[in-house]
Protein backbone atom coordinates (compact mmCIF):
# COMPACT_ATOMS: atom_id res chain seq x y z
CA UNK A 1 0.00 0.00 0.00
CA UNK A 2 1.34 3.40 -0.99
CA UNK A 3 1.30 6.32 1.42
CA UNK A 4 0.18 9.44 -0.43
CA UNK A 5 0.68 12.93 1.02
CA UNK A 6 -1.05 15.93 -0.53
CA UNK A 7 0.79 19.25 -0.22
CA UNK A 8 -1.19 22.41 -1.07
CA UNK A 9 1.06 25.11 -2.57
CA UNK A 10 0.71 28.44 -4.42
CA UNK A 11 -2.94 29.48 -4.80
CA UNK A 12 -4.57 26.21 -5.80
CA UNK A 13 -1.86 23.66 -6.71
CA UNK A 14 -1.34 20.24 -5.13
CA UNK A 15 1.98 18.42 -5.01
CA UNK A 16 1.84 14.70 -4.17
CA UNK A 17 4.43 12.66 -2.32
CA UNK A 18 4.12 8.90 -2.92
CA UNK A 19 5.94 6.61 -0.50
CA UNK A 20 6.33 2.88 -1.07
CA UNK A 21 6.94 1.45 2.41
CA UNK A 22 8.52 -1.92 1.48
CA UNK A 23 11.44 -0.44 -0.47
CA UNK A 24 11.28 2.93 1.30
CA UNK A 25 11.29 4.68 -2.09
CA UNK A 26 9.52 8.01 -2.45
CA UNK A 27 8.38 9.89 -5.55
CA UNK A 28 6.97 13.38 -5.95
CA UNK A 29 4.43 14.31 -8.62
CA UNK A 30 4.57 17.76 -10.25
CA UNK A 31 6.62 19.74 -7.72
CA UNK A 32 5.77 23.38 -8.41
CA UNK A 33 8.17 24.29 -5.59
CA UNK A 34 11.05 22.46 -3.90
CA UNK A 35 10.97 23.69 -0.30
CA UNK A 36 7.59 22.30 0.82
CA UNK A 37 8.70 18.90 -0.53
CA UNK A 38 12.10 19.08 1.19
CA UNK A 39 10.39 19.99 4.48
CA UNK A 40 8.18 16.88 4.45
CA UNK A 41 10.98 14.56 3.29
CA UNK A 42 13.00 15.86 6.22
CA UNK A 43 10.19 15.45 8.73
CA UNK A 44 9.41 11.89 7.58
CA UNK A 45 13.04 10.87 7.11
CA UNK A 46 12.32 9.86 3.51
CA UNK A 47 14.80 9.98 0.62
CA UNK A 48 13.49 11.20 -2.73
CA UNK A 49 14.01 8.58 -5.47
CA UNK A 50 12.32 10.38 -8.33
CA UNK A 51 10.19 13.22 -9.66
CA UNK A 52 7.24 12.31 -11.89
CA UNK A 53 6.22 15.23 -14.14
CA UNK A 54 2.95 15.18 -16.08
CA UNK A 55 3.74 18.14 -18.35
CA UNK A 56 6.07 21.08 -18.84
CA UNK A 57 4.11 23.98 -17.29
CA UNK A 58 6.10 25.89 -14.66
CA UNK A 59 3.62 25.14 -11.87
CA UNK A 60 4.39 21.43 -12.39
CA UNK A 61 8.18 21.47 -12.91
CA UNK A 62 9.30 24.58 -10.99
CA UNK A 63 10.87 22.56 -8.18
CA UNK A 64 12.76 20.15 -10.48
CA UNK A 65 16.23 21.78 -10.44
CA UNK A 66 16.47 22.38 -6.70
CA UNK A 67 15.05 18.95 -5.77
CA UNK A 68 17.47 17.21 -8.15
CA UNK A 69 20.41 19.22 -6.85
CA UNK A 70 19.59 18.68 -3.17
CA UNK A 71 18.42 15.05 -3.24
CA UNK A 72 20.05 13.53 -6.33
CA UNK A 73 16.65 12.26 -7.46
CA UNK A 74 15.96 11.03 -11.00
CA UNK A 75 13.48 12.99 -13.12
CA UNK A 76 10.90 11.04 -15.14
CA UNK A 77 8.80 13.08 -17.58
CA UNK A 78 7.17 12.99 -21.03
CA UNK A 79 9.71 11.97 -23.67
CA UNK A 80 8.06 14.24 -26.25
CA UNK A 81 8.64 17.22 -23.92
CA UNK A 82 12.36 16.45 -23.37
CA UNK A 83 13.42 19.95 -24.37
CA UNK A 84 10.90 21.65 -22.09
CA UNK A 85 11.41 19.69 -18.82
CA UNK A 86 14.23 21.01 -16.61
CA UNK A 87 16.63 18.25 -15.53
CA UNK A 88 14.84 15.35 -17.27
CA UNK A 89 16.63 11.98 -17.02
CA UNK A 90 14.12 9.43 -18.31
CA UNK A 91 11.57 10.21 -21.01
CA UNK A 92 8.43 8.06 -20.97
CA UNK A 93 5.28 7.71 -23.05
CA UNK A 94 2.13 5.66 -23.64
CA UNK A 95 2.34 2.14 -22.20
CA UNK A 96 5.66 2.55 -20.39
CA UNK A 97 5.80 1.14 -16.87
CA UNK A 98 7.87 2.75 -14.14
CA UNK A 99 8.57 1.15 -10.77
CA UNK A 100 8.37 2.84 -7.39
CA UNK A 101 9.98 0.13 -5.30
CA UNK A 102 7.79 -2.92 -5.90
CA UNK A 103 4.88 -0.83 -7.12
CA UNK A 104 4.32 -0.38 -10.88
CA UNK A 105 2.79 2.67 -12.50
CA UNK A 106 1.67 2.67 -16.11
CA UNK A 107 2.06 5.79 -18.21
CA UNK A 108 -0.96 6.90 -20.24
CA UNK A 109 -0.52 9.60 -22.90
CA UNK A 110 -3.24 12.27 -22.58
CA UNK A 111 -2.53 15.08 -25.08
CA UNK A 112 -4.89 18.06 -25.09
CA UNK A 113 -3.91 20.48 -22.31
CA UNK A 114 -0.35 20.24 -23.66
CA UNK A 115 0.84 18.11 -26.58
CA UNK A 116 3.05 15.92 -24.37
CA UNK A 117 0.84 15.53 -21.29
CA UNK A 118 1.02 12.12 -19.57
CA UNK A 119 -0.59 10.63 -16.46
CA UNK A 120 0.62 7.93 -14.05
CA UNK A 121 -1.69 5.05 -13.08
CA UNK A 122 -0.81 2.96 -10.01
CA UNK A 123 -3.38 0.22 -10.71
CA UNK A 124 -2.62 -1.91 -7.63
CA UNK A 125 -3.33 1.09 -5.42
CA UNK A 126 -6.22 2.45 -7.49
CA UNK A 127 -4.49 5.81 -7.78
CA UNK A 128 -4.26 8.07 -10.85
CA UNK A 129 -1.98 11.13 -10.92
CA UNK A 130 -3.44 13.09 -13.78
CA UNK A 131 -1.86 16.57 -13.65
CA UNK A 132 -3.99 19.03 -15.63
CA UNK A 133 -5.85 16.53 -17.84
CA UNK A 134 -8.77 15.58 -15.58
CA UNK A 135 -9.99 17.70 -12.68
CA UNK A 136 -12.77 17.12 -10.19
CA UNK A 137 -15.83 18.07 -12.31
CA UNK A 138 -13.56 19.55 -14.98
CA UNK A 139 -10.72 19.06 -17.44
CA UNK A 140 -7.67 21.05 -18.50
CA UNK A 141 -7.84 23.94 -20.94
CA UNK A 142 -6.80 23.18 -24.52
CA UNK A 143 -3.50 25.05 -24.77
CA UNK A 144 -1.68 22.79 -27.24
CA UNK A 145 -4.27 20.29 -28.39
CA UNK A 146 -7.63 19.95 -30.11
CA UNK A 147 -10.96 19.07 -28.53
CA UNK A 148 -10.77 15.74 -30.35
CA UNK A 149 -7.38 14.95 -28.79
CA UNK A 150 -8.59 15.83 -25.28
CA UNK A 151 -11.81 13.86 -25.72
CA UNK A 152 -9.77 10.82 -26.84
CA UNK A 153 -7.47 11.24 -23.83
CA UNK A 154 -10.42 11.43 -21.45
CA UNK A 155 -11.93 8.25 -22.95
CA UNK A 156 -8.85 6.38 -21.70
CA UNK A 157 -9.36 7.71 -18.16
CA UNK A 158 -13.11 7.04 -18.26
CA UNK A 159 -12.32 3.36 -18.91
CA UNK A 160 -10.29 2.95 -15.69
CA UNK A 161 -11.93 1.12 -12.76
CA UNK A 162 -14.69 3.20 -11.14
CA UNK A 163 -12.96 3.09 -7.75
CA UNK A 164 -9.79 4.75 -9.13
CA UNK A 165 -8.87 7.79 -7.04
CA UNK A 166 -8.19 10.95 -9.03
CA UNK A 167 -5.21 12.93 -7.74
CA UNK A 168 -5.30 16.04 -9.93
CA UNK A 169 -2.96 19.00 -9.56
CA UNK A 170 -5.41 21.84 -8.91
CA UNK A 171 -8.20 22.65 -6.46
CA UNK A 172 -10.65 23.93 -9.09
CA UNK A 173 -13.59 21.84 -7.91
CA UNK A 174 -15.96 24.54 -6.67
CA UNK A 175 -15.74 26.69 -9.83
CA UNK A 176 -15.92 23.58 -11.99
CA UNK A 177 -19.01 22.44 -10.11
CA UNK A 178 -20.76 25.79 -10.58
CA UNK A 179 -20.21 25.46 -14.32
CA UNK A 180 -21.38 21.83 -14.25
CA UNK A 181 -24.61 22.88 -12.56
CA UNK A 182 -25.16 25.58 -15.19
CA UNK A 183 -25.23 22.94 -17.95
CA UNK A 184 -26.92 20.14 -15.98
CA UNK A 185 -28.98 21.77 -13.24
CA UNK A 186 -31.29 18.79 -12.62
CA UNK A 187 -28.58 16.17 -12.05
CA UNK A 188 -29.27 15.05 -8.44
CA UNK A 189 -25.80 13.55 -7.90
CA UNK A 190 -24.25 16.80 -9.05
CA UNK A 191 -26.43 18.80 -6.66
CA UNK A 192 -25.44 16.51 -3.76
CA UNK A 193 -21.78 16.66 -4.64
CA UNK A 194 -21.81 20.46 -4.77
CA UNK A 195 -23.29 20.64 -1.28
CA UNK A 196 -20.40 18.57 0.04
CA UNK A 197 -17.86 20.57 -1.98
CA UNK A 198 -19.25 23.87 -0.69
CA UNK A 199 -19.05 22.62 2.89
CA UNK A 200 -15.46 21.43 2.48
CA UNK A 201 -14.34 24.66 0.79
CA UNK A 202 -15.98 26.85 3.43
CA UNK A 203 -13.55 25.14 5.86
CA UNK A 204 -10.68 25.42 3.35
CA UNK A 205 -10.49 21.62 3.14
CA UNK A 206 -9.43 19.77 -0.06
CA UNK A 207 -12.06 18.22 -2.34
CA UNK A 208 -9.38 16.11 -4.05
CA UNK A 209 -8.96 13.15 -4.56
CA UNK A 210 -12.26 12.21 -6.15
CA UNK A 211 -12.99 8.95 -7.97
CA UNK A 212 -13.74 7.94 -11.55
CA UNK A 213 -17.19 6.90 -10.29
CA UNK A 214 -17.91 10.42 -9.00
CA UNK A 215 -16.62 11.97 -12.22
CA UNK A 216 -18.77 9.72 -14.40
CA UNK A 217 -21.83 10.92 -12.48
CA UNK A 218 -21.02 14.65 -12.28
CA UNK A 219 -18.21 15.82 -14.58
CA UNK A 220 -19.68 17.50 -17.70
CA UNK A 221 -16.55 16.55 -19.68
CA UNK A 222 -17.41 12.88 -18.99
CA UNK A 223 -21.10 13.45 -19.71
CA UNK A 224 -21.34 14.51 -23.36
CA UNK A 225 -23.87 11.65 -23.75
CA UNK A 226 -26.30 13.17 -21.20
CA UNK A 227 -29.49 14.19 -23.02
CA UNK A 228 -30.25 16.87 -20.43
CA UNK A 229 -26.81 18.37 -20.94
CA UNK A 230 -27.09 18.21 -24.75
CA UNK A 231 -30.46 19.96 -24.61
CA UNK A 232 -29.23 22.63 -22.18
CA UNK A 233 -26.41 23.68 -24.52
CA UNK A 234 -28.39 23.25 -27.72
CA UNK A 235 -26.32 20.36 -29.02
CA UNK A 236 -28.78 17.52 -29.65
CA UNK A 237 -27.97 15.05 -32.44
CA UNK A 238 -24.31 16.03 -32.66
CA UNK A 239 -21.26 13.80 -32.37
CA UNK A 240 -19.80 13.25 -28.90
CA UNK A 241 -16.70 15.24 -29.88
CA UNK A 242 -18.81 18.19 -31.10
CA UNK A 243 -20.72 18.21 -27.81
CA UNK A 244 -17.48 17.94 -25.84
CA UNK A 245 -15.90 20.83 -27.81
CA UNK A 246 -18.91 23.04 -27.12
CA UNK A 247 -18.81 22.25 -23.36
CA UNK A 248 -15.11 23.21 -23.36
CA UNK A 249 -15.83 26.49 -25.20
CA UNK A 250 -18.63 27.37 -22.77
CA UNK A 251 -16.40 26.60 -19.77
CA UNK A 252 -13.64 28.84 -21.17
CA UNK A 253 -16.11 31.76 -21.11
CA UNK A 254 -17.81 30.87 -17.81
ZN1 LIG B 1 -0.83 22.97 -16.89
FE1 LIG C 1 -1.29 23.49 -13.76
mmCIF file of C-alpha atoms and ligand atoms in Angstrom:
data_model
loop_
_atom_site.group_PDB
_atom_site.id
_atom_site.type_symbol
_atom_site.label_atom_id
_atom_site.label_comp_id
_atom_site.label_asym_id
_atom_site.label_seq_id
_atom_site.Cartn_x
_atom_site.Cartn_y
_atom_site.Cartn_z
ATOM 1 C CA UNK A 1 0.000 0.000 0.000
ATOM 2 C CA UNK A 2 1.338 3.397 -0.986
ATOM 3 C CA UNK A 3 1.301 6.323 1.423
ATOM 4 C CA UNK A 4 0.178 9.440 -0.429
ATOM 5 C CA UNK A 5 0.677 12.926 1.020
ATOM 6 C CA UNK A 6 -1.055 15.929 -0.527
ATOM 7 C CA UNK A 7 0.794 19.254 -0.219
ATOM 8 C CA UNK A 8 -1.194 22.412 -1.071
ATOM 9 C CA UNK A 9 1.063 25.109 -2.573
ATOM 10 C CA UNK A 10 0.715 28.443 -4.419
ATOM 11 C CA UNK A 11 -2.941 29.480 -4.796
ATOM 12 C CA UNK A 12 -4.569 26.205 -5.796
ATOM 13 C CA UNK A 13 -1.858 23.656 -6.705
ATOM 14 C CA UNK A 14 -1.338 20.241 -5.127
ATOM 15 C CA UNK A 15 1.984 18.422 -5.008
ATOM 16 C CA UNK A 16 1.843 14.698 -4.165
ATOM 17 C CA UNK A 17 4.434 12.657 -2.323
ATOM 18 C CA UNK A 18 4.121 8.899 -2.921
ATOM 19 C CA UNK A 19 5.936 6.611 -0.498
ATOM 20 C CA UNK A 20 6.332 2.877 -1.073
ATOM 21 C CA UNK A 21 6.941 1.447 2.406
ATOM 22 C CA UNK A 22 8.521 -1.923 1.475
ATOM 23 C CA UNK A 23 11.439 -0.436 -0.467
ATOM 24 C CA UNK A 24 11.281 2.926 1.298
ATOM 25 C CA UNK A 25 11.290 4.678 -2.090
ATOM 26 C CA UNK A 26 9.521 8.014 -2.449
ATOM 27 C CA UNK A 27 8.381 9.893 -5.554
ATOM 28 C CA UNK A 28 6.965 13.379 -5.948
ATOM 29 C CA UNK A 29 4.426 14.307 -8.617
ATOM 30 C CA UNK A 30 4.566 17.760 -10.250
ATOM 31 C CA UNK A 31 6.619 19.740 -7.721
ATOM 32 C CA UNK A 32 5.774 23.376 -8.407
ATOM 33 C CA UNK A 33 8.171 24.286 -5.594
ATOM 34 C CA UNK A 34 11.046 22.458 -3.900
ATOM 35 C CA UNK A 35 10.974 23.688 -0.302
ATOM 36 C CA UNK A 36 7.591 22.304 0.824
ATOM 37 C CA UNK A 37 8.702 18.901 -0.533
ATOM 38 C CA UNK A 38 12.101 19.076 1.194
ATOM 39 C CA UNK A 39 10.387 19.986 4.482
ATOM 40 C CA UNK A 40 8.177 16.877 4.450
ATOM 41 C CA UNK A 41 10.980 14.558 3.294
ATOM 42 C CA UNK A 42 13.001 15.862 6.218
ATOM 43 C CA UNK A 43 10.186 15.450 8.727
ATOM 44 C CA UNK A 44 9.405 11.890 7.577
ATOM 45 C CA UNK A 45 13.044 10.871 7.114
ATOM 46 C CA UNK A 46 12.323 9.860 3.506
ATOM 47 C CA UNK A 47 14.801 9.976 0.617
ATOM 48 C CA UNK A 48 13.485 11.203 -2.732
ATOM 49 C CA UNK A 49 14.011 8.580 -5.466
ATOM 50 C CA UNK A 50 12.321 10.378 -8.334
ATOM 51 C CA UNK A 51 10.191 13.219 -9.659
ATOM 52 C CA UNK A 52 7.239 12.312 -11.893
ATOM 53 C CA UNK A 53 6.215 15.230 -14.137
ATOM 54 C CA UNK A 54 2.951 15.177 -16.082
ATOM 55 C CA UNK A 55 3.738 18.142 -18.355
ATOM 56 C CA UNK A 56 6.067 21.082 -18.844
ATOM 57 C CA UNK A 57 4.112 23.975 -17.292
ATOM 58 C CA UNK A 58 6.102 25.893 -14.664
ATOM 59 C CA UNK A 59 3.619 25.138 -11.868
ATOM 60 C CA UNK A 60 4.389 21.432 -12.390
ATOM 61 C CA UNK A 61 8.180 21.467 -12.912
ATOM 62 C CA UNK A 62 9.296 24.583 -10.992
ATOM 63 C CA UNK A 63 10.870 22.564 -8.175
ATOM 64 C CA UNK A 64 12.757 20.147 -10.475
ATOM 65 C CA UNK A 65 16.227 21.777 -10.443
ATOM 66 C CA UNK A 66 16.467 22.376 -6.703
ATOM 67 C CA UNK A 67 15.053 18.952 -5.775
ATOM 68 C CA UNK A 68 17.467 17.213 -8.146
ATOM 69 C CA UNK A 69 20.408 19.223 -6.850
ATOM 70 C CA UNK A 70 19.589 18.684 -3.166
ATOM 71 C CA UNK A 71 18.415 15.048 -3.235
ATOM 72 C CA UNK A 72 20.047 13.528 -6.331
ATOM 73 C CA UNK A 73 16.652 12.260 -7.461
ATOM 74 C CA UNK A 74 15.956 11.034 -10.999
ATOM 75 C CA UNK A 75 13.484 12.991 -13.122
ATOM 76 C CA UNK A 76 10.900 11.043 -15.138
ATOM 77 C CA UNK A 77 8.801 13.082 -17.579
ATOM 78 C CA UNK A 78 7.172 12.986 -21.031
ATOM 79 C CA UNK A 79 9.714 11.972 -23.665
ATOM 80 C CA UNK A 80 8.059 14.237 -26.248
ATOM 81 C CA UNK A 81 8.643 17.216 -23.919
ATOM 82 C CA UNK A 82 12.357 16.448 -23.366
ATOM 83 C CA UNK A 83 13.419 19.954 -24.367
ATOM 84 C CA UNK A 84 10.895 21.649 -22.085
ATOM 85 C CA UNK A 85 11.413 19.694 -18.822
ATOM 86 C CA UNK A 86 14.225 21.008 -16.611
ATOM 87 C CA UNK A 87 16.632 18.246 -15.526
ATOM 88 C CA UNK A 88 14.837 15.354 -17.267
ATOM 89 C CA UNK A 89 16.634 11.983 -17.021
ATOM 90 C CA UNK A 90 14.119 9.430 -18.311
ATOM 91 C CA UNK A 91 11.568 10.213 -21.008
ATOM 92 C CA UNK A 92 8.429 8.059 -20.970
ATOM 93 C CA UNK A 93 5.277 7.712 -23.048
ATOM 94 C CA UNK A 94 2.131 5.657 -23.636
ATOM 95 C CA UNK A 95 2.340 2.140 -22.199
ATOM 96 C CA UNK A 96 5.662 2.548 -20.389
ATOM 97 C CA UNK A 97 5.801 1.138 -16.874
ATOM 98 C CA UNK A 98 7.869 2.748 -14.143
ATOM 99 C CA UNK A 99 8.566 1.149 -10.770
ATOM 100 C CA UNK A 100 8.374 2.841 -7.393
ATOM 101 C CA UNK A 101 9.980 0.132 -5.300
ATOM 102 C CA UNK A 102 7.794 -2.915 -5.904
ATOM 103 C CA UNK A 103 4.878 -0.829 -7.118
ATOM 104 C CA UNK A 104 4.318 -0.384 -10.881
ATOM 105 C CA UNK A 105 2.794 2.674 -12.503
ATOM 106 C CA UNK A 106 1.669 2.672 -16.106
ATOM 107 C CA UNK A 107 2.056 5.788 -18.208
ATOM 108 C CA UNK A 108 -0.964 6.898 -20.244
ATOM 109 C CA UNK A 109 -0.515 9.600 -22.903
ATOM 110 C CA UNK A 110 -3.238 12.266 -22.585
ATOM 111 C CA UNK A 111 -2.533 15.079 -25.082
ATOM 112 C CA UNK A 112 -4.891 18.063 -25.087
ATOM 113 C CA UNK A 113 -3.906 20.484 -22.309
ATOM 114 C CA UNK A 114 -0.352 20.236 -23.664
ATOM 115 C CA UNK A 115 0.839 18.112 -26.577
ATOM 116 C CA UNK A 116 3.047 15.918 -24.374
ATOM 117 C CA UNK A 117 0.843 15.527 -21.288
ATOM 118 C CA UNK A 118 1.021 12.120 -19.574
ATOM 119 C CA UNK A 119 -0.588 10.630 -16.461
ATOM 120 C CA UNK A 120 0.619 7.925 -14.051
ATOM 121 C CA UNK A 121 -1.685 5.054 -13.078
ATOM 122 C CA UNK A 122 -0.809 2.957 -10.006
ATOM 123 C CA UNK A 123 -3.376 0.220 -10.711
ATOM 124 C CA UNK A 124 -2.619 -1.914 -7.629
ATOM 125 C CA UNK A 125 -3.327 1.092 -5.415
ATOM 126 C CA UNK A 126 -6.215 2.448 -7.486
ATOM 127 C CA UNK A 127 -4.490 5.815 -7.784
ATOM 128 C CA UNK A 128 -4.257 8.066 -10.850
ATOM 129 C CA UNK A 129 -1.981 11.135 -10.916
ATOM 130 C CA UNK A 130 -3.441 13.092 -13.778
ATOM 131 C CA UNK A 131 -1.862 16.565 -13.650
ATOM 132 C CA UNK A 132 -3.989 19.029 -15.628
ATOM 133 C CA UNK A 133 -5.847 16.526 -17.845
ATOM 134 C CA UNK A 134 -8.769 15.583 -15.585
ATOM 135 C CA UNK A 135 -9.986 17.700 -12.676
ATOM 136 C CA UNK A 136 -12.769 17.119 -10.187
ATOM 137 C CA UNK A 137 -15.825 18.066 -12.307
ATOM 138 C CA UNK A 138 -13.558 19.553 -14.983
ATOM 139 C CA UNK A 139 -10.718 19.059 -17.439
ATOM 140 C CA UNK A 140 -7.672 21.050 -18.497
ATOM 141 C CA UNK A 141 -7.836 23.940 -20.935
ATOM 142 C CA UNK A 142 -6.801 23.177 -24.516
ATOM 143 C CA UNK A 143 -3.498 25.055 -24.767
ATOM 144 C CA UNK A 144 -1.683 22.794 -27.241
ATOM 145 C CA UNK A 145 -4.266 20.293 -28.394
ATOM 146 C CA UNK A 146 -7.631 19.954 -30.114
ATOM 147 C CA UNK A 147 -10.959 19.066 -28.527
ATOM 148 C CA UNK A 148 -10.766 15.740 -30.352
ATOM 149 C CA UNK A 149 -7.382 14.946 -28.785
ATOM 150 C CA UNK A 150 -8.586 15.835 -25.280
ATOM 151 C CA UNK A 151 -11.810 13.860 -25.724
ATOM 152 C CA UNK A 152 -9.769 10.822 -26.842
ATOM 153 C CA UNK A 153 -7.470 11.238 -23.832
ATOM 154 C CA UNK A 154 -10.423 11.426 -21.450
ATOM 155 C CA UNK A 155 -11.932 8.251 -22.948
ATOM 156 C CA UNK A 156 -8.852 6.377 -21.703
ATOM 157 C CA UNK A 157 -9.361 7.707 -18.163
ATOM 158 C CA UNK A 158 -13.106 7.043 -18.257
ATOM 159 C CA UNK A 159 -12.323 3.364 -18.913
ATOM 160 C CA UNK A 160 -10.287 2.951 -15.692
ATOM 161 C CA UNK A 161 -11.930 1.120 -12.758
ATOM 162 C CA UNK A 162 -14.692 3.196 -11.143
ATOM 163 C CA UNK A 163 -12.957 3.091 -7.755
ATOM 164 C CA UNK A 164 -9.787 4.754 -9.130
ATOM 165 C CA UNK A 165 -8.868 7.792 -7.038
ATOM 166 C CA UNK A 166 -8.193 10.948 -9.028
ATOM 167 C CA UNK A 167 -5.214 12.933 -7.739
ATOM 168 C CA UNK A 168 -5.300 16.038 -9.930
ATOM 169 C CA UNK A 169 -2.957 19.004 -9.559
ATOM 170 C CA UNK A 170 -5.413 21.844 -8.908
ATOM 171 C CA UNK A 171 -8.203 22.646 -6.456
ATOM 172 C CA UNK A 172 -10.648 23.931 -9.089
ATOM 173 C CA UNK A 173 -13.593 21.837 -7.912
ATOM 174 C CA UNK A 174 -15.962 24.541 -6.673
ATOM 175 C CA UNK A 175 -15.740 26.692 -9.826
ATOM 176 C CA UNK A 176 -15.924 23.577 -11.987
ATOM 177 C CA UNK A 177 -19.015 22.441 -10.106
ATOM 178 C CA UNK A 178 -20.758 25.793 -10.582
ATOM 179 C CA UNK A 179 -20.215 25.462 -14.316
ATOM 180 C CA UNK A 180 -21.380 21.829 -14.254
ATOM 181 C CA UNK A 181 -24.615 22.876 -12.563
ATOM 182 C CA UNK A 182 -25.156 25.585 -15.191
ATOM 183 C CA UNK A 183 -25.232 22.944 -17.948
ATOM 184 C CA UNK A 184 -26.919 20.135 -15.983
ATOM 185 C CA UNK A 185 -28.975 21.770 -13.238
ATOM 186 C CA UNK A 186 -31.288 18.793 -12.620
ATOM 187 C CA UNK A 187 -28.576 16.170 -12.054
ATOM 188 C CA UNK A 188 -29.267 15.049 -8.437
ATOM 189 C CA UNK A 189 -25.804 13.553 -7.903
ATOM 190 C CA UNK A 190 -24.245 16.800 -9.054
ATOM 191 C CA UNK A 191 -26.425 18.799 -6.664
ATOM 192 C CA UNK A 192 -25.444 16.513 -3.763
ATOM 193 C CA UNK A 193 -21.780 16.659 -4.638
ATOM 194 C CA UNK A 194 -21.809 20.457 -4.775
ATOM 195 C CA UNK A 195 -23.291 20.639 -1.283
ATOM 196 C CA UNK A 196 -20.397 18.569 0.039
ATOM 197 C CA UNK A 197 -17.859 20.570 -1.980
ATOM 198 C CA UNK A 198 -19.247 23.868 -0.689
ATOM 199 C CA UNK A 199 -19.048 22.617 2.893
ATOM 200 C CA UNK A 200 -15.456 21.432 2.477
ATOM 201 C CA UNK A 201 -14.339 24.655 0.789
ATOM 202 C CA UNK A 202 -15.982 26.848 3.432
ATOM 203 C CA UNK A 203 -13.554 25.136 5.859
ATOM 204 C CA UNK A 204 -10.678 25.416 3.348
ATOM 205 C CA UNK A 205 -10.492 21.618 3.138
ATOM 206 C CA UNK A 206 -9.433 19.772 -0.056
ATOM 207 C CA UNK A 207 -12.058 18.220 -2.336
ATOM 208 C CA UNK A 208 -9.379 16.113 -4.049
ATOM 209 C CA UNK A 209 -8.965 13.151 -4.557
ATOM 210 C CA UNK A 210 -12.262 12.209 -6.147
ATOM 211 C CA UNK A 211 -12.985 8.946 -7.969
ATOM 212 C CA UNK A 212 -13.743 7.943 -11.545
ATOM 213 C CA UNK A 213 -17.188 6.896 -10.285
ATOM 214 C CA UNK A 214 -17.912 10.422 -9.002
ATOM 215 C CA UNK A 215 -16.620 11.972 -12.223
ATOM 216 C CA UNK A 216 -18.772 9.717 -14.401
ATOM 217 C CA UNK A 217 -21.826 10.924 -12.477
ATOM 218 C CA UNK A 218 -21.019 14.651 -12.280
ATOM 219 C CA UNK A 219 -18.206 15.819 -14.585
ATOM 220 C CA UNK A 220 -19.681 17.498 -17.704
ATOM 221 C CA UNK A 221 -16.552 16.547 -19.685
ATOM 222 C CA UNK A 222 -17.410 12.879 -18.987
ATOM 223 C CA UNK A 223 -21.098 13.452 -19.706
ATOM 224 C CA UNK A 224 -21.343 14.512 -23.357
ATOM 225 C CA UNK A 225 -23.872 11.652 -23.745
ATOM 226 C CA UNK A 226 -26.298 13.170 -21.203
ATOM 227 C CA UNK A 227 -29.494 14.189 -23.016
ATOM 228 C CA UNK A 228 -30.246 16.871 -20.432
ATOM 229 C CA UNK A 229 -26.813 18.375 -20.941
ATOM 230 C CA UNK A 230 -27.088 18.210 -24.754
ATOM 231 C CA UNK A 231 -30.459 19.957 -24.609
ATOM 232 C CA UNK A 232 -29.231 22.628 -22.176
ATOM 233 C CA UNK A 233 -26.409 23.677 -24.518
ATOM 234 C CA UNK A 234 -28.391 23.251 -27.724
ATOM 235 C CA UNK A 235 -26.315 20.364 -29.022
ATOM 236 C CA UNK A 236 -28.782 17.519 -29.649
ATOM 237 C CA UNK A 237 -27.967 15.048 -32.436
ATOM 238 C CA UNK A 238 -24.310 16.035 -32.655
ATOM 239 C CA UNK A 239 -21.265 13.799 -32.372
ATOM 240 C CA UNK A 240 -19.797 13.254 -28.897
ATOM 241 C CA UNK A 241 -16.698 15.244 -29.884
ATOM 242 C CA UNK A 242 -18.808 18.194 -31.097
ATOM 243 C CA UNK A 243 -20.717 18.212 -27.813
ATOM 244 C CA UNK A 244 -17.485 17.943 -25.836
ATOM 245 C CA UNK A 245 -15.902 20.828 -27.805
ATOM 246 C CA UNK A 246 -18.908 23.036 -27.118
ATOM 247 C CA UNK A 247 -18.807 22.245 -23.356
ATOM 248 C CA UNK A 248 -15.112 23.214 -23.358
ATOM 249 C CA UNK A 249 -15.830 26.493 -25.204
ATOM 250 C CA UNK A 250 -18.630 27.366 -22.767
ATOM 251 C CA UNK A 251 -16.404 26.599 -19.770
ATOM 252 C CA UNK A 252 -13.645 28.836 -21.170
ATOM 253 C CA UNK A 253 -16.110 31.756 -21.114
ATOM 254 C CA UNK A 254 -17.810 30.870 -17.811
HETATM 255 ZN ZN1 LIG B 1 -0.831 22.970 -16.887
HETATM 256 FE FE1 LIG B 2 -1.289 23.492 -13.756
#
